[in-house]
Coordinates of C-alpha atoms in Angstrom, one line a residue:
X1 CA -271.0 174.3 -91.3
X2 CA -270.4 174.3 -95.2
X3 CA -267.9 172.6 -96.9
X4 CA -265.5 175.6 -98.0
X5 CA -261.7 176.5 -96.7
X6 CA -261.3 175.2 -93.5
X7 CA -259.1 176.9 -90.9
X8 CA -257.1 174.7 -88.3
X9 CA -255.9 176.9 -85.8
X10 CA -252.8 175.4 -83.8
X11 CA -252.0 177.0 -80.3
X12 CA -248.4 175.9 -79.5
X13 CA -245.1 176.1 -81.1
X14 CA -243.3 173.4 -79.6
X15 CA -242.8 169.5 -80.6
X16 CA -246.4 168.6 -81.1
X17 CA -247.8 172.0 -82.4
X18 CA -245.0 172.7 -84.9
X19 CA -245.6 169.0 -86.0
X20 CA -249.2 168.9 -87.0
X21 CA -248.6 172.3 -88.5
X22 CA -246.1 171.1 -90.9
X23 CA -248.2 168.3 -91.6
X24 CA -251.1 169.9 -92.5
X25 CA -249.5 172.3 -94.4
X26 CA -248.7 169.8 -96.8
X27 CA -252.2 170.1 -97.9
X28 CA -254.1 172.3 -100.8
X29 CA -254.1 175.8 -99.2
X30 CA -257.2 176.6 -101.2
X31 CA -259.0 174.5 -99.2
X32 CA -257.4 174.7 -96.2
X33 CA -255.6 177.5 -94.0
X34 CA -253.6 176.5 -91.0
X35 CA -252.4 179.1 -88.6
X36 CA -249.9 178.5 -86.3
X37 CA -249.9 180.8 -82.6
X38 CA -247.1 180.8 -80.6
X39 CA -246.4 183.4 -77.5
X40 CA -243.3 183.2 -77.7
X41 CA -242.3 184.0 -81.3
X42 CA -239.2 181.6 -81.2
X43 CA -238.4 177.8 -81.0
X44 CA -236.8 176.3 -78.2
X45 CA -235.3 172.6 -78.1
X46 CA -236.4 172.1 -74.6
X47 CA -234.5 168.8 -74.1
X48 CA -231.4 170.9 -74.3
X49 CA -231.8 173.7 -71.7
X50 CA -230.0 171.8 -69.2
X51 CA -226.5 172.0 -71.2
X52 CA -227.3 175.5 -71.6
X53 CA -227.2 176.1 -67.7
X54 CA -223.6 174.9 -67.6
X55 CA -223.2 175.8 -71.3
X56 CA -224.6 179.3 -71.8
X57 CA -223.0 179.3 -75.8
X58 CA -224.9 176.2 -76.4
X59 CA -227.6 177.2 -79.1
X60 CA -231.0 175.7 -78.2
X61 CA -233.1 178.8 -79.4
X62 CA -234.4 179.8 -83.8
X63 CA -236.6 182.3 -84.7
X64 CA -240.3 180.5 -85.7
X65 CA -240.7 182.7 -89.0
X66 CA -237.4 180.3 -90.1
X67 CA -239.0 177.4 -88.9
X68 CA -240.2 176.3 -93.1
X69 CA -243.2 175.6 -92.0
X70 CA -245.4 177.4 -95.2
X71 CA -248.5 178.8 -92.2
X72 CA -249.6 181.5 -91.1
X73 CA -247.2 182.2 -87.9
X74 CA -249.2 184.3 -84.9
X75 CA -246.9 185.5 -82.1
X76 CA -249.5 186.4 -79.4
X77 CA -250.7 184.5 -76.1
X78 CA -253.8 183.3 -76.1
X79 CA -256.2 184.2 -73.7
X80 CA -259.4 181.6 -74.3
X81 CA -261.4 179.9 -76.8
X82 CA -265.1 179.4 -77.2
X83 CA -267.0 177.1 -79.2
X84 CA -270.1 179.4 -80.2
X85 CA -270.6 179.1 -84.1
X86 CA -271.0 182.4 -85.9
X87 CA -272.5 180.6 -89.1
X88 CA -269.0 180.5 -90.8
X89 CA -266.5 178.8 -87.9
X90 CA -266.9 176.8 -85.5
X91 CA -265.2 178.6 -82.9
X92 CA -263.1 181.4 -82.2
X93 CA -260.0 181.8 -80.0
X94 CA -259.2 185.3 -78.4
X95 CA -255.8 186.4 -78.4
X96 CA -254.5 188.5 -75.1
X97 CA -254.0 191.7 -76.8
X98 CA -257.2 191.8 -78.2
X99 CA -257.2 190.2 -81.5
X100 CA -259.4 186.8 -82.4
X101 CA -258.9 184.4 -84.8
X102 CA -262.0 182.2 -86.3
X103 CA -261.5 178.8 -86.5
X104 CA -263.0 175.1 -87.5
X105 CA -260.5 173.1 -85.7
X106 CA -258.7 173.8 -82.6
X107 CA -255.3 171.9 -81.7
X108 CA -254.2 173.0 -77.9
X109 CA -251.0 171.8 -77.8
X110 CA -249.6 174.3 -75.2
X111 CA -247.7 171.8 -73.5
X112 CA -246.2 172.4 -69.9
X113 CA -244.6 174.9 -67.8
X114 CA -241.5 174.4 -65.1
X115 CA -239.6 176.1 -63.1
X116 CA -238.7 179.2 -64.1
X117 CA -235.5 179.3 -66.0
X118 CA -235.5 175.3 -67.4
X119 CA -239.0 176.5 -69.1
X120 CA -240.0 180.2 -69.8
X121 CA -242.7 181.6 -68.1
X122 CA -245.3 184.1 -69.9
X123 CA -245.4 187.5 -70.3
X124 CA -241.9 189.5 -70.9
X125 CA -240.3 186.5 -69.7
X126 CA -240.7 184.5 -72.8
X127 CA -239.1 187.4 -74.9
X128 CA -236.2 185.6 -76.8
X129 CA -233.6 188.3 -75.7
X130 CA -235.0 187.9 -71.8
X131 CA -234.9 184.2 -72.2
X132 CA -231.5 184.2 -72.7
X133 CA -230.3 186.6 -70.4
X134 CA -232.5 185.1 -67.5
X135 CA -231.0 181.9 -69.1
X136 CA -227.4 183.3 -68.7
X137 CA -227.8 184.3 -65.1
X138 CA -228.7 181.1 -64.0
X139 CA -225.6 179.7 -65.5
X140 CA -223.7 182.3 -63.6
X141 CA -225.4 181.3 -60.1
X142 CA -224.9 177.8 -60.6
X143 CA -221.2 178.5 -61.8
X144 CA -220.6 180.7 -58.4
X145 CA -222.8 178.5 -56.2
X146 CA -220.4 176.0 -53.8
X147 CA -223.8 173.8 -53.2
X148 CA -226.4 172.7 -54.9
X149 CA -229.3 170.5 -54.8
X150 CA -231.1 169.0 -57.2
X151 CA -234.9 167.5 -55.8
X152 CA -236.7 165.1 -57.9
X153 CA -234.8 161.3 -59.3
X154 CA -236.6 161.7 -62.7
X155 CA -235.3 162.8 -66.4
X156 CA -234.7 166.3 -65.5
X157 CA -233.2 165.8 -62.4
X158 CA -231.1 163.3 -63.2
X159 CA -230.1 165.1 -66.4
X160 CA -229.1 168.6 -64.4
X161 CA -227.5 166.4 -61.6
X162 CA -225.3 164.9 -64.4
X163 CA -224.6 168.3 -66.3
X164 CA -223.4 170.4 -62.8
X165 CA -221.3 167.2 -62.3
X166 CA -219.8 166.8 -65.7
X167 CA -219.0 170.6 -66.0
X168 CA -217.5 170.9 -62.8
X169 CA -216.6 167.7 -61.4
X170 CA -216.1 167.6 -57.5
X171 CA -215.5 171.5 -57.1
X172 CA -219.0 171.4 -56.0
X173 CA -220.9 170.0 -53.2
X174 CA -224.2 168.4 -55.1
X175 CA -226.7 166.4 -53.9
X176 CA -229.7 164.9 -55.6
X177 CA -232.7 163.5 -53.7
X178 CA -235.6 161.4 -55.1
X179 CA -238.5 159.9 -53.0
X180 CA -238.2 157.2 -54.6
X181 CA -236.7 153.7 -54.1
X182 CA -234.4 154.6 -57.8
X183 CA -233.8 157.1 -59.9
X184 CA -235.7 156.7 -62.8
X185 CA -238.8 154.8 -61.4
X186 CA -240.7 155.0 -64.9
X187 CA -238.0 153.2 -67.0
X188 CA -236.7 149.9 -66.2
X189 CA -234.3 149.3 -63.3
X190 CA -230.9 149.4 -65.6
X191 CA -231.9 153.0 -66.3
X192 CA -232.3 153.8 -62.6
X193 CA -228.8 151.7 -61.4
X194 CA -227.0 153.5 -64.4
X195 CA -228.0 157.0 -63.4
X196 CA -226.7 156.4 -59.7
X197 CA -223.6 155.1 -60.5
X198 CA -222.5 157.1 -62.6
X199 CA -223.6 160.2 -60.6
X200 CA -221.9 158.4 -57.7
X201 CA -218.5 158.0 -59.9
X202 CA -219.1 161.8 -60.5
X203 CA -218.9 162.5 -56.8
X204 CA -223.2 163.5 -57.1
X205 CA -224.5 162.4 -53.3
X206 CA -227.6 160.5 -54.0
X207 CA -230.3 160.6 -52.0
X208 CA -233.4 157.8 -52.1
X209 CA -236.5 157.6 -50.2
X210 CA -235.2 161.4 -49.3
X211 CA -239.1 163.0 -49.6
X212 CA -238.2 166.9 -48.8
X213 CA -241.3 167.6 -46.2
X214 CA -240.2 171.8 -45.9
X215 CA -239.2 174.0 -48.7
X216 CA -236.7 177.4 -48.9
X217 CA -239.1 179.9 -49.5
X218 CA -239.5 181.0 -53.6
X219 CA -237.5 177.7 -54.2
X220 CA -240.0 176.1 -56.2
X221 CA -240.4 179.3 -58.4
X222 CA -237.0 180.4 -58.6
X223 CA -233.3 179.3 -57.6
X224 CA -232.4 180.1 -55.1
X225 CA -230.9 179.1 -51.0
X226 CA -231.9 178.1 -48.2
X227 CA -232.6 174.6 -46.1
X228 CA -234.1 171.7 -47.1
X229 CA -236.1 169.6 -44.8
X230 CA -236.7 165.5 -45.4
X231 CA -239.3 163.6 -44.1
X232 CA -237.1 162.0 -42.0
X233 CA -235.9 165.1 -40.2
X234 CA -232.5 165.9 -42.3
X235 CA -231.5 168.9 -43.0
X236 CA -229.8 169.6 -46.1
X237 CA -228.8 173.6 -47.0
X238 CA -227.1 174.6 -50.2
X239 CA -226.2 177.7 -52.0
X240 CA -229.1 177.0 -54.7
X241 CA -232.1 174.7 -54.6
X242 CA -233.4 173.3 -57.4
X243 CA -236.9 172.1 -57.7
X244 CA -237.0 169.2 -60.2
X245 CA -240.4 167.1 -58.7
X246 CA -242.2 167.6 -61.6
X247 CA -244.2 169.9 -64.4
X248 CA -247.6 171.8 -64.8
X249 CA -249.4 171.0 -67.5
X250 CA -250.9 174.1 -69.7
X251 CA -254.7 173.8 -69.5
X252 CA -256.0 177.0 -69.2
X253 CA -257.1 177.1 -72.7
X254 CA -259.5 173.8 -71.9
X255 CA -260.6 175.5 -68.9
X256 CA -261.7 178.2 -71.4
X257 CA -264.1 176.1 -73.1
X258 CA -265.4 174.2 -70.4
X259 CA -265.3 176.6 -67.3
X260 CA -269.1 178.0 -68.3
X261 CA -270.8 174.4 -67.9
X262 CA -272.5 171.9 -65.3
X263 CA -269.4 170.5 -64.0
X264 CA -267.1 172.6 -65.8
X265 CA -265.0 174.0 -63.1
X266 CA -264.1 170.2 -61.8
X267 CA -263.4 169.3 -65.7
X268 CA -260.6 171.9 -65.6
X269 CA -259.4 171.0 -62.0
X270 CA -259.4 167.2 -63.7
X271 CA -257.7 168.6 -66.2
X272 CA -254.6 170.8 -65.2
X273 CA -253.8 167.5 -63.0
X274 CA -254.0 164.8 -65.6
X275 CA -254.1 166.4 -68.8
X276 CA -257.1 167.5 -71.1
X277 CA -259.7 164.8 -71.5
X278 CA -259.5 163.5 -74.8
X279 CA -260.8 160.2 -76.6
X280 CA -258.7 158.3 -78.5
X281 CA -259.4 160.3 -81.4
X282 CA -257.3 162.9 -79.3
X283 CA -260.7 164.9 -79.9
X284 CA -260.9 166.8 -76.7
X285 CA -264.0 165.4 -74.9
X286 CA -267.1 167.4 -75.0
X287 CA -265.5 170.4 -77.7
X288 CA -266.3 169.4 -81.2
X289 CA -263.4 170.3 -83.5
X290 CA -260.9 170.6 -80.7
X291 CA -258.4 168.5 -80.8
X292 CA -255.3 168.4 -78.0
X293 CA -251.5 166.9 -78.4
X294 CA -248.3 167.0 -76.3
X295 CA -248.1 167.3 -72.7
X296 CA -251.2 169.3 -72.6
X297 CA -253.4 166.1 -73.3
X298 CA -254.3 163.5 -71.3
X299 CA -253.3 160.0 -72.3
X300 CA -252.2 157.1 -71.0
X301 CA -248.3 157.6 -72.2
X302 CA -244.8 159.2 -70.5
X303 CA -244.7 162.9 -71.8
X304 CA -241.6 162.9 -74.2
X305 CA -241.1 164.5 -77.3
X306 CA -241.2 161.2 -79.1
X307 CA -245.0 160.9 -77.8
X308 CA -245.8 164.2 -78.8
X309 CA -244.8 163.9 -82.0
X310 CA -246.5 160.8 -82.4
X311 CA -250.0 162.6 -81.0
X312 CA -249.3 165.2 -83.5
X313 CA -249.3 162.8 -86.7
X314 CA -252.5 161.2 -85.1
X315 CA -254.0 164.9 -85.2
X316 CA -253.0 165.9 -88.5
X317 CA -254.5 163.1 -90.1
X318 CA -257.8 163.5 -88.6
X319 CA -258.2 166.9 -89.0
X320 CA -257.1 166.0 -93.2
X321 CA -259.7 163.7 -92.8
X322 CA -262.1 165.9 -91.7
X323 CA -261.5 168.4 -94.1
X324 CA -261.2 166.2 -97.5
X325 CA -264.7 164.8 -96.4
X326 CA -267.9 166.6 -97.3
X327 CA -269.7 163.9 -95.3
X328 CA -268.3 164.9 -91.4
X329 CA -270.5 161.4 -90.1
X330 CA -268.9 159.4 -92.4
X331 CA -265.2 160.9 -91.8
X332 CA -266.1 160.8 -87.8
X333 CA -266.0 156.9 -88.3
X334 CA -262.7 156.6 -90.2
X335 CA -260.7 158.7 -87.7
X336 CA -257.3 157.5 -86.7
X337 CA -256.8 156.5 -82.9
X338 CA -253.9 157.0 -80.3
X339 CA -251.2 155.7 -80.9
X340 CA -251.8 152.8 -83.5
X341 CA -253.0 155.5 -86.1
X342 CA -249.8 157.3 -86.6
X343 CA -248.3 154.3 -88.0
X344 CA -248.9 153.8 -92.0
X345 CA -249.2 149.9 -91.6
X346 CA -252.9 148.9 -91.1
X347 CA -251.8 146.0 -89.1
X348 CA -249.6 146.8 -87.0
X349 CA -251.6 150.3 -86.3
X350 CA -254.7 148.2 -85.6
X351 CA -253.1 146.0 -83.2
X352 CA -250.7 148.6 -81.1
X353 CA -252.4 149.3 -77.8
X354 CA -250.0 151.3 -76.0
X355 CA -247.5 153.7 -77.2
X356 CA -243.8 152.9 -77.6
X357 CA -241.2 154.1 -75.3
X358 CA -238.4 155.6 -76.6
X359 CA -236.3 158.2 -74.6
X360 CA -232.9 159.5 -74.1
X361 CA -231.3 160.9 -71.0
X362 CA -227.9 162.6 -70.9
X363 CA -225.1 161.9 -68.9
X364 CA -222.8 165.1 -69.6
X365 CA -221.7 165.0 -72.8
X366 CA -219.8 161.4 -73.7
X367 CA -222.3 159.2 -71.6
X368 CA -226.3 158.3 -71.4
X369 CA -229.1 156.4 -71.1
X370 CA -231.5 155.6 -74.1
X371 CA -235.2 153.9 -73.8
X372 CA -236.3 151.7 -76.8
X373 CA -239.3 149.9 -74.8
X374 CA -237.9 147.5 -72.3
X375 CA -233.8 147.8 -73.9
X376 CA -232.1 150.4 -72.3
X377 CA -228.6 150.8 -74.1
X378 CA -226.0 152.9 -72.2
X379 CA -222.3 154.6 -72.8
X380 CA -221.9 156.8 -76.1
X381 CA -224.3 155.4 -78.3
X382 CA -227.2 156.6 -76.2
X383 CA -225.5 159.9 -75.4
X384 CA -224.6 160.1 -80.1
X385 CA -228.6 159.7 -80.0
X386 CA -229.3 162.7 -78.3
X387 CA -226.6 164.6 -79.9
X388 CA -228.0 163.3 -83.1
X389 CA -231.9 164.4 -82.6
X390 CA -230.6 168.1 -80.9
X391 CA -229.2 168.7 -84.4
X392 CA -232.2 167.0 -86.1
X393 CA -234.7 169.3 -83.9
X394 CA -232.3 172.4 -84.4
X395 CA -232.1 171.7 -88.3
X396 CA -235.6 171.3 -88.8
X397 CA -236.2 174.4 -87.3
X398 CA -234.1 176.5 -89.3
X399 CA -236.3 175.0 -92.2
X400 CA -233.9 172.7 -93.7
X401 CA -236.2 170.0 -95.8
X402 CA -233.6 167.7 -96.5
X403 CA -233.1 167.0 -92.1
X404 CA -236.9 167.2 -92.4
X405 CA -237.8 164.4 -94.3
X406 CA -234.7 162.5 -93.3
X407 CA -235.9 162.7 -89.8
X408 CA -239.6 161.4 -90.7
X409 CA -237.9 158.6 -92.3
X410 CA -236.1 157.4 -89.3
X411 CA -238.5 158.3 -86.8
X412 CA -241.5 155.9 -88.7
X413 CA -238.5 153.3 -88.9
X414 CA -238.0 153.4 -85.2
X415 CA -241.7 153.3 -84.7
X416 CA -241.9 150.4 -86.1
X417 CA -239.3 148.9 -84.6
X418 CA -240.7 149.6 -81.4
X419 CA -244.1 148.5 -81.9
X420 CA -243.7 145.5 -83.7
X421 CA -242.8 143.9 -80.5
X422 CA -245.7 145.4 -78.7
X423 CA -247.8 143.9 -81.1
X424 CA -246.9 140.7 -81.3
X425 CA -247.3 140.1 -77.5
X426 CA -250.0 141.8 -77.2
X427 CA -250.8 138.8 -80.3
X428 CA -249.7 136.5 -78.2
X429 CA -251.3 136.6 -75.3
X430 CA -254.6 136.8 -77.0
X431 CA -253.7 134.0 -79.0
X432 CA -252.8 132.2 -75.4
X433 CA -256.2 133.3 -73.5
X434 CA -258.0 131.9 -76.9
X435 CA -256.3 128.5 -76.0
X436 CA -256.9 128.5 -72.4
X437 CA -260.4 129.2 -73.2
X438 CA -261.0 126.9 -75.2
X439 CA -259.1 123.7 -73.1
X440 CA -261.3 125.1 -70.6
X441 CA -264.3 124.8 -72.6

């Protein structure tokens, strides 16, 4: 492969894709092209959708062409990718109507799909003026619905528990069951007593260790009623079931690559349940010049938008690296890992082993939770923070440079913030098993 203009091909729109678009993009276009495909031709701040159930005026949707991002913009699905060179690319990826765009390096960051209408589907359904309207209807069966209930004690569940409650208070009958010991099992046990109390306050029945054994037929496609069955026998029937246990990652494009090989067809099977084999790179295993980010990929780290975005800057300096460096051995050796390399400070890059968590969760409008590694902070200041980054998100995609740069400024401060601590533990303790070594020697 020569050293002329390289084209990065990203496949995804969303938090991770749009991000190491915009960061590549900051490049010299002369020597490098960066094309952005996205089915669905439009932006969608995902965290938000919820409010939009209860909310249907609440904006969560921009155009992609007003996103700022100075790329070329595809709106088309695609179909597959292959990795056989043609002398001038390294791969190509096929588009489902037909078309096929060349490429040197791939980034799938296709994320995740959900049930249908919290994420869009494919096809007509992710057509912005069918997004809404499917979007709208839901609001109107969960307005008109006397019962509800909400399966799964995670983020998304908790959040649309907290949304039908704070919208409509006690007019409704709505029940949230978790299989679980808490809500919240992944953050720390003030996130999980926080999110049942205040559902509890909010006249939410809460339901633990409530594993449902028997589904409503279509209810983990659609909403819609029926009866619920438990593991322990309990029937529980409401006027709309909502399935809330859990996403499916977007692989399909992996599978593409891989499908043709010894062992390929396990590899994908691998891969739509724990995410696209990647090394710490975020090179996808086995595809030279594929790269993967977001949900799609499979590392070691809760799937927020906060991780994604850090994957994304890890990306987009490799693939800079790759392409300012005629030698590809010697740029292979000086690529960034996951997570330490999105951070600018050697030190503290080289010594974070695990990436930061930092989440928020919504609790209606004037309450929340919000993650910053083992704090959890509660009440309004955690419920301004998710306020603050919907109109961050939101700004940025309109293309406003100022909210931009602002918001790479305060995201590397809070990375920092939360990784200095991880550090120096991590410090710590080696500095501790040195000692105890060497007493013992």
């Amino acid at each position: 492969m020569g050293f002329g203009r390289r084209t990065t091909v990203v496949v995804g729109g969303s938090f991770a894709g749009r991000r190491v678009a915009s960061l590549l993009a900051t490049g010299d276009p002369c020597l490098h092209e960066v094309v952005l495909v996205e089915e669905k031709g439009y932006t969608e701040f995902t965290p938000s959708i919820l409010r939009t159930l209860v909310e249907p005026g609440h904006p969560v949707w921009e155009p992609i062409q007003a996103t700022g991002i100075p790329v070329k913009v595809v709106t088309g699905r695609a179909a597959g990718a292959s990795l056989c060179k043609d002398g001038q690319h390294q791969g190509q990826l096929a588009l489902a109507d037909g078309r096929t765009l060349p490429y040197h390096f791939l980034v799938i960051a296709t994320g995740s799909s959900y049930l249908w209408p919290i994420k869009a589907g494919s096809g007509d359904e992710v057509k912005l003026s069918t997004r809404k309207e499917a979007v709208s209807k839901a609001a109107e069966e969960l307005r008109s619905a006397g019962s509800i209930a909400v399966v799964g004690g995670g983020p998304v569940g908790v959040e649309l528990a907290a949304e039908l409650a704070g919208k409509f208070g006690r007019s409704k009958n709505i029940v949230l069951l978790t299989n679980g010991s808490r809500l919240l099992q992944r953050m720390p046990q003030k996130a999980g007593y926080t999110a049942s109390r205040w559902l509890r306050l909010a006249g939410v029945e809460v339901l633990h260790g409530a594993k449902v054994v028997q589904w409503p037929e279509g209810s983990r496609q659609r909403l819609c009623s029926g009866t619920l069955i438990t593991q322990s026998g309990r029937e529980i029937s409401a006027d709309l079931t909502i399935d809330c246990t859990g996403v499916k990652l977007n692989t399909e494009l992996y599978t593409s690559l891989v499908e043709d090989r010894e062992g390929g067809p396990e590899a994908a099977a691998e891969a739509s349940r724990q995410g696209i084999p990647v090394k710490p790179t975020l090179e996808v295993v086995g595809c030279p010049g594929v790269f993967a980010c977001g949900d799609a990929a499979g590392v070691a780290a809760e799937r927020t938008a906060y991780t994604a975005d850090l994957m994304a800057v890890v990306v987009a300096k490799n693939i800079a690296l790759l392409v300012s460096r005629k030698d590809s051995k010697d740029a292979q050796k000086k690529l960034k890992e996951f997570p330490g390399g999105a951070l600018s400070n050697a030190w503290l890059g080289q010594g974070l082993q695990e990436a930061p968590s930092i989440a928020a969760i919504s609790l209606y409008k004037y309450d929340g939770i919000m993650q910053f590694n083992n704090l959890i902070i509660t009440g309004p200041l955690a419920a301004g923070t998710k306020v603050m980054v919907e109109f961050f998100q939101l700004g940025i995609a309109r293309g406003n440079t100022i909210l931009s740069k602002l918001w790479l400024t305060l995201e590397a401060m809070n990375t920092v913030m939360a990784a200095l601590p991880l550090v120096l533990w991590h410090k710590w303790t080696e500095l501790k098993a040195f000692v105890q070594a060497y007493e013992a020697f």
